PDB file of C-alpha atoms in Angstrom:
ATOM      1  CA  UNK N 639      94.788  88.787 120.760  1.00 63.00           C
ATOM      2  CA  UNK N 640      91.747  88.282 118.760  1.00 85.00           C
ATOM      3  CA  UNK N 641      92.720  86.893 115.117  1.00 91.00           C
ATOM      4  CA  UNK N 642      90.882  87.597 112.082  1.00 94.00           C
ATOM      5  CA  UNK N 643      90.288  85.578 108.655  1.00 96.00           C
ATOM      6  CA  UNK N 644      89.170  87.439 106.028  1.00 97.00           C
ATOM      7  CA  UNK N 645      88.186  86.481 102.181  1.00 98.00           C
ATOM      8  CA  UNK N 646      89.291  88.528  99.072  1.00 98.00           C
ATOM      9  CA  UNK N 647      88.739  87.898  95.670  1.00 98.00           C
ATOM     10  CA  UNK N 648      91.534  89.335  93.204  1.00 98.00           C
ATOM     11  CA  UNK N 649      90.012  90.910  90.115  1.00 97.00           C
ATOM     12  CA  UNK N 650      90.580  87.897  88.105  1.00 96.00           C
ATOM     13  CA  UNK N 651      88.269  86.030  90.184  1.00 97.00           C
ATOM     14  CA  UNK N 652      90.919  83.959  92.186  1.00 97.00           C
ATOM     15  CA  UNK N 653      89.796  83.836  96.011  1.00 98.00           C
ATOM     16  CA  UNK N 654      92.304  84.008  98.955  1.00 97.00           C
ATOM     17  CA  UNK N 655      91.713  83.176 102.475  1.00 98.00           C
ATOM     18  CA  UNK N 656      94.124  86.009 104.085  1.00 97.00           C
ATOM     19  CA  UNK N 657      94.788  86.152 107.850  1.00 96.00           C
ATOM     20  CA  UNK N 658      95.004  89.478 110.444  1.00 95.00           C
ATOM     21  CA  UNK N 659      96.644  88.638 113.944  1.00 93.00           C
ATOM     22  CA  UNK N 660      93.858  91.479 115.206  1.00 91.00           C
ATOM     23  CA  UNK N 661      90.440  92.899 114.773  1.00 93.00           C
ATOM     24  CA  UNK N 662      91.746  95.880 113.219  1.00 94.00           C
ATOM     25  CA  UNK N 663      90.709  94.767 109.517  1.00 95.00           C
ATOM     26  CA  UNK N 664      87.364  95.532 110.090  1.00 96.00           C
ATOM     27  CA  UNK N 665      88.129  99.336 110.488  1.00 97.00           C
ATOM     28  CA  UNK N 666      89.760  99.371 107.042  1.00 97.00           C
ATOM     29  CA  UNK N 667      88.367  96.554 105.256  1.00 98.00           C
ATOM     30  CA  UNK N 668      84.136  95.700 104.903  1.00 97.00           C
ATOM     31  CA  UNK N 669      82.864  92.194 103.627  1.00 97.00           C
ATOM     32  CA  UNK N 670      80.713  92.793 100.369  1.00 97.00           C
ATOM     33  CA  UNK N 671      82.989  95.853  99.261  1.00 98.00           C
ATOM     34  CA  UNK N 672      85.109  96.549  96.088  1.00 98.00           C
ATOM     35  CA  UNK N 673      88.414  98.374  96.275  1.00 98.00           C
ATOM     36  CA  UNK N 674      90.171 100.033  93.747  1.00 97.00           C
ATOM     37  CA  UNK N 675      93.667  98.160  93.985  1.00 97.00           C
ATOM     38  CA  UNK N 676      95.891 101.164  95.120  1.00 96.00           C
ATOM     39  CA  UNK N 677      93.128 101.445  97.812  1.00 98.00           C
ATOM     40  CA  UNK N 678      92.704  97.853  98.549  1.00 98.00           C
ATOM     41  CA  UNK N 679      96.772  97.781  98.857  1.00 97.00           C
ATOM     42  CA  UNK N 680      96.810 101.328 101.130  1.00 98.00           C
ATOM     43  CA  UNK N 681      94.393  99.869 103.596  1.00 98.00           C
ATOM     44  CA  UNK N 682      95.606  96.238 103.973  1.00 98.00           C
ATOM     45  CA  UNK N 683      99.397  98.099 104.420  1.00 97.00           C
ATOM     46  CA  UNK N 684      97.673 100.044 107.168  1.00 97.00           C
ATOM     47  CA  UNK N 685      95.560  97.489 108.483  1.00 97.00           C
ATOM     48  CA  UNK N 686      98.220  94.512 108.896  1.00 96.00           C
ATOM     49  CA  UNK N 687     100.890  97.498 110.113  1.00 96.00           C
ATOM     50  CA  UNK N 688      98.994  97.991 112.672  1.00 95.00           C
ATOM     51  CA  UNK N 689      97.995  94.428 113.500  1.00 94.00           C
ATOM     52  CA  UNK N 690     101.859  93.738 113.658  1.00 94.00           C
ATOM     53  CA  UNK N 691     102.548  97.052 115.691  1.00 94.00           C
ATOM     54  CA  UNK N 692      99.809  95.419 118.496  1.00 91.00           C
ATOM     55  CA  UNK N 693     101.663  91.949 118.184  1.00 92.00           C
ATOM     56  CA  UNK N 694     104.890  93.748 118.914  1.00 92.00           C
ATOM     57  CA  UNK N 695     103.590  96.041 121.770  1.00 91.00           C
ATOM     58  CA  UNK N 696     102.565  92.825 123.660  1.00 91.00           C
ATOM     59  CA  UNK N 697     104.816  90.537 123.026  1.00 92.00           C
ATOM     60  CA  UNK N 698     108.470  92.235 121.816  1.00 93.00           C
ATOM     61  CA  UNK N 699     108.118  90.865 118.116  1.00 93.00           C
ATOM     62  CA  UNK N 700     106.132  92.163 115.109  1.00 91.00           C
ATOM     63  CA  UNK N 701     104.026  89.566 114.196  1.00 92.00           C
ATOM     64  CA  UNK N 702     105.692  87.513 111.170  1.00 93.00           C
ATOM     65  CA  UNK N 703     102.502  85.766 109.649  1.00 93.00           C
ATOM     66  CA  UNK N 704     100.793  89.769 109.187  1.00 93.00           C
ATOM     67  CA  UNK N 705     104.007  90.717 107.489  1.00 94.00           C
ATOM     68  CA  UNK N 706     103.997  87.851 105.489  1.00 96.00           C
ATOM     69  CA  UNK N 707     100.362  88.093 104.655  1.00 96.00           C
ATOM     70  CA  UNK N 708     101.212  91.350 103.568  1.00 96.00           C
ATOM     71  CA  UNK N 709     103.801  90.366 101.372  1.00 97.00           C
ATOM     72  CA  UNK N 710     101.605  87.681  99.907  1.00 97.00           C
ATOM     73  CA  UNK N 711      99.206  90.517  99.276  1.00 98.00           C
ATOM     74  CA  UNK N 712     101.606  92.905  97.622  1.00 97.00           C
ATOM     75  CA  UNK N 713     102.725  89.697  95.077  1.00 97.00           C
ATOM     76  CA  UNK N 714      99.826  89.046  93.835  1.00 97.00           C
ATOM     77  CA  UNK N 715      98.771  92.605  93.423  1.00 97.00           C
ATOM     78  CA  UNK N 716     101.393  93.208  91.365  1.00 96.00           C
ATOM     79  CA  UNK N 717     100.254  90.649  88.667  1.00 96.00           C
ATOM     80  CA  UNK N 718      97.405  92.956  88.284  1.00 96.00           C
ATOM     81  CA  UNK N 719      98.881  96.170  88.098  1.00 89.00           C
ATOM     82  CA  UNK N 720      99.006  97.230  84.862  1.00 91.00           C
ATOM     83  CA  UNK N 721      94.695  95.061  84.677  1.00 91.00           C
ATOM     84  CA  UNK N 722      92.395  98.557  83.405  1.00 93.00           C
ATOM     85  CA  UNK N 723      90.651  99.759  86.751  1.00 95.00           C
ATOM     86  CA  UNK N 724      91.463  96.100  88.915  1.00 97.00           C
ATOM     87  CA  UNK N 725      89.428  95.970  92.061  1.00 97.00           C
ATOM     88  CA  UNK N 726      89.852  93.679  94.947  1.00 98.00           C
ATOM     89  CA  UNK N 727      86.354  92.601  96.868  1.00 98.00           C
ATOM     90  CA  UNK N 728      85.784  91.592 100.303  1.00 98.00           C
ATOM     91  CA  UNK N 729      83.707  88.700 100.323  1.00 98.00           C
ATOM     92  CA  UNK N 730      83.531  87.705 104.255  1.00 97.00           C
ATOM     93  CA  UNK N 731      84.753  87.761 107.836  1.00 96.00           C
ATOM     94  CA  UNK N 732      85.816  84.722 110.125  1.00 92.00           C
ATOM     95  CA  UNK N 733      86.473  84.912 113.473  1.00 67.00           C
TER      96      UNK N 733
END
């Protein structure tokens, strides 16, 4: 399966390198956009879910590093849940 890097910056500024075990990012996620956290969460839930489900259709096993991604994700969006209007950008791609 084709794997996918892709580069977020957290509405503090931090940047995370965050990994997809499929192509299936790109339909939810686009380099140079700003999400709205609840949005940014919805789609990477989606996104990773569905990355996983693929993983587990081939091989028998959900794929552990998209659920932990995910997790990672979910952590750190916490910290800026209560942030007025936090957004989440997309900064790049990497095959």
């Amino acid at each position: 399966m084709p794997e996918m890097i892709f580069h977020i910056r957290w509405p503090d500024g931090t940047p995370e390198r965050c990994y997809s075990p499929s192509l299936v990012i790109k339909d939810y996620l686009t380099p140079g956009e700003s999400y709205g956290l609840d949005d940014f969460l919805v789609r990477s839930r989606t996104a990773l879910g569905i990355a996983s489900a693929r993983v587990e259709a081939r091989y028998g096993h959900p794929c552990s590093l998209a659920l932990a991604q995910l997790a990672r994700i979910e952590a750190t969006a916490k910290r800026f849940s209560n942030a007025p209007e936090p957004r989440v950008t997309v900064e790049a791609f990497d095959a």
